[in-house]
Amino acid sequence: MKALAILGSTGSIGTSTLDIVEGLPEQFRVAALAAGSNLDRLEVQVRRYRPALVAVAREAGGRELARRLGAGGTEVCWGPEGLRRAAAESGADMVVSAIVGAAGLAPTAAAVQAGKDVALANKESLVMAGELVTREARARGVRILPVDSEHSAIFQCLGGNGARQVRRLVLTASGGPFRGRPRGTFATITPEEALRHPTWSMGKKITIDSATLMNKGLEVIEAHWLFGLPVAQVDVIIHPQSIVHSLVEFVDGSLLAQLGVPDMRVPIQYALTHPERCENAVPRLALDQMAGLTFEAVDREKFPCLDLAYAAASAGGSAPAVLNAANEVAVQQFLNHRIGFDEISTVIHKALDAHPARPLGSIQDVLEVDREVRERLEKH
Ligand code: NAD
Ligand code: MG
């Protein structure tokens, strides 16, 4: 039986992960849970799965949860040290990294350092510190298994083939809710409109990232670190039906794709059970009911965030961490009605100009860059 530490257990990926645990009770048990501020949901989860450890982002939340749970089998901890312990010291065999944003980096790095295999949803940690995290994982023999549907698709298509035989990776993107909307009207897009994703149901931050296509930009960088190919060999194509989850083109021109219904339980489960595959209750893809699969090029002028991500990846060093921090701040400002949808890319562009790329020697350095960018943007 595999023991899991699920970081971000109250979120979209976290709850889907627990769904899988429910369906495969002989294979998985929960050693630790961690979340931000949704104490009600976390309390229900702790009572059901009885982890040895539960971590909450802030002390007040941790104390409140401890009060509600009373004396029992679960130790409650909090803050960065609490998250670190949930990732590294709960006795888990595998850590599901599903906290959203930069907050996921330190616990992901801690899991790798502790020699735990990681099922990685938190793409931001590879965007910010891909070189450091993947180098440490290699040194410790830790496996980083992709949860992101595109990367799971590529992982499956590669089937152990090294990068040598690959011409390029092709990440598919739904195009988000504004694929057909004229750029001239982007300034008037409301958060409510942007939160209505056509094919996937996800947390707020990644839903806005999908609407700007920054999500695909972050995924290009994620693919670069996971599969060891230069970003110039990672392409993006719009595929509005979200049925083909991504493709690999090999040197002989052969393309392999992975298909399925857009349901995150499939890639999450594969990360947990790899190299095995298990039955589940996910609806099957009815090929004969499908009207068609279409592909089109990205309109890169309409969605400038994608090129900003390629530029940051090429600049290297701290640039992707700057991109990520500026994006997180801009998305929050947009959700709070402080900037327009069209200004998200402007904020990121300016931040990249204001923080020239510098080398990063440690996770501490990365967190320092993240702090600097946020501080500067929040002053404005
Ligand atoms: P979400 O907003 O639904 O959930 C985020 C989780 O992180 C919650 O449990 C929240 O409590 C926790 N959290 C937030 N801040 C925290 C902090 N400071 N400390 C501890 N916990 C904290 O987000 P999501 O959609 O589940 O996405 C999670 C991650 O997975 C993101 O990195 C996202 O890019 C990635 N991802 C999500 C999907 C998806 O379908 N939802 C697909 C691919 C990748
Ligand atoms: Mg994805």
mmCIF file of N, CA, C and O in Angstrom, residues 316-318 356-362 365 369:
data_model
loop_
_atom_site.group_PDB
_atom_site.id
_atom_site.type_symbol
_atom_site.label_atom_id
_atom_site.label_comp_id
_atom_site.label_asym_id
_atom_site.label_seq_id
_atom_site.Cartn_x
_atom_site.Cartn_y
_atom_site.Cartn_z
ATOM 1 N N GLY A 316 16.394 32.600 -19.167
ATOM 2 C CA GLY A 316 16.882 31.667 -18.139
ATOM 3 C C GLY A 316 17.097 32.319 -16.788
ATOM 4 O O GLY A 316 16.588 33.421 -16.523
ATOM 5 N N GLY A 317 17.847 31.643 -15.920
ATOM 6 C CA GLY A 317 18.122 32.168 -14.573
ATOM 7 C C GLY A 317 16.836 32.494 -13.840
ATOM 8 O O GLY A 317 15.925 31.669 -13.751
ATOM 9 N N SER A 318 16.777 33.736 -13.351
ATOM 10 C CA SER A 318 15.628 34.142 -12.540
ATOM 11 C C SER A 318 14.415 34.550 -13.371
ATOM 12 O O SER A 318 13.333 34.759 -12.811
ATOM 13 N N PRO A 356 16.200 42.175 -14.481
ATOM 14 C CA PRO A 356 17.037 41.425 -15.418
ATOM 15 C C PRO A 356 17.389 40.039 -14.859
ATOM 16 O O PRO A 356 17.549 39.890 -13.645
ATOM 17 N N ALA A 357 17.504 39.079 -15.771
ATOM 18 C CA ALA A 357 17.766 37.694 -15.338
ATOM 19 C C ALA A 357 19.098 37.598 -14.615
ATOM 20 O O ALA A 357 20.094 38.192 -15.032
ATOM 21 N N ARG A 358 19.106 36.865 -13.517
ATOM 22 C CA ARG A 358 20.353 36.582 -12.803
ATOM 23 C C ARG A 358 20.377 35.104 -12.429
ATOM 24 O O ARG A 358 19.329 34.461 -12.346
ATOM 25 N N PRO A 359 21.570 34.562 -12.196
ATOM 26 C CA PRO A 359 21.628 33.132 -11.883
ATOM 27 C C PRO A 359 21.021 32.822 -10.517
ATOM 28 O O PRO A 359 21.015 33.688 -9.631
ATOM 29 N N LEU A 360 20.507 31.612 -10.363
ATOM 30 C CA LEU A 360 19.899 31.193 -9.106
ATOM 31 C C LEU A 360 20.654 29.990 -8.564
ATOM 32 O O LEU A 360 20.749 28.975 -9.241
ATOM 33 N N GLY A 361 21.179 30.127 -7.339
ATOM 34 C CA GLY A 361 21.982 29.039 -6.793
ATOM 35 C C GLY A 361 21.232 28.132 -5.846
ATOM 36 O O GLY A 361 21.663 27.017 -5.571
ATOM 37 N N SER A 362 20.110 28.601 -5.326
ATOM 38 C CA SER A 362 19.392 27.816 -4.317
ATOM 39 C C SER A 362 17.904 28.166 -4.332
ATOM 40 O O SER A 362 17.510 29.198 -4.893
ATOM 41 N N ASP A 365 17.331 31.567 -3.068
ATOM 42 C CA ASP A 365 17.488 32.618 -4.087
ATOM 43 C C ASP A 365 16.196 32.805 -4.880
ATOM 44 O O ASP A 365 15.787 33.918 -5.193
ATOM 45 N N VAL A 369 13.759 36.182 -5.210
ATOM 46 C CA VAL A 369 13.294 36.821 -6.453
ATOM 47 C C VAL A 369 11.774 36.973 -6.422
ATOM 48 O O VAL A 369 11.223 38.039 -6.718
#
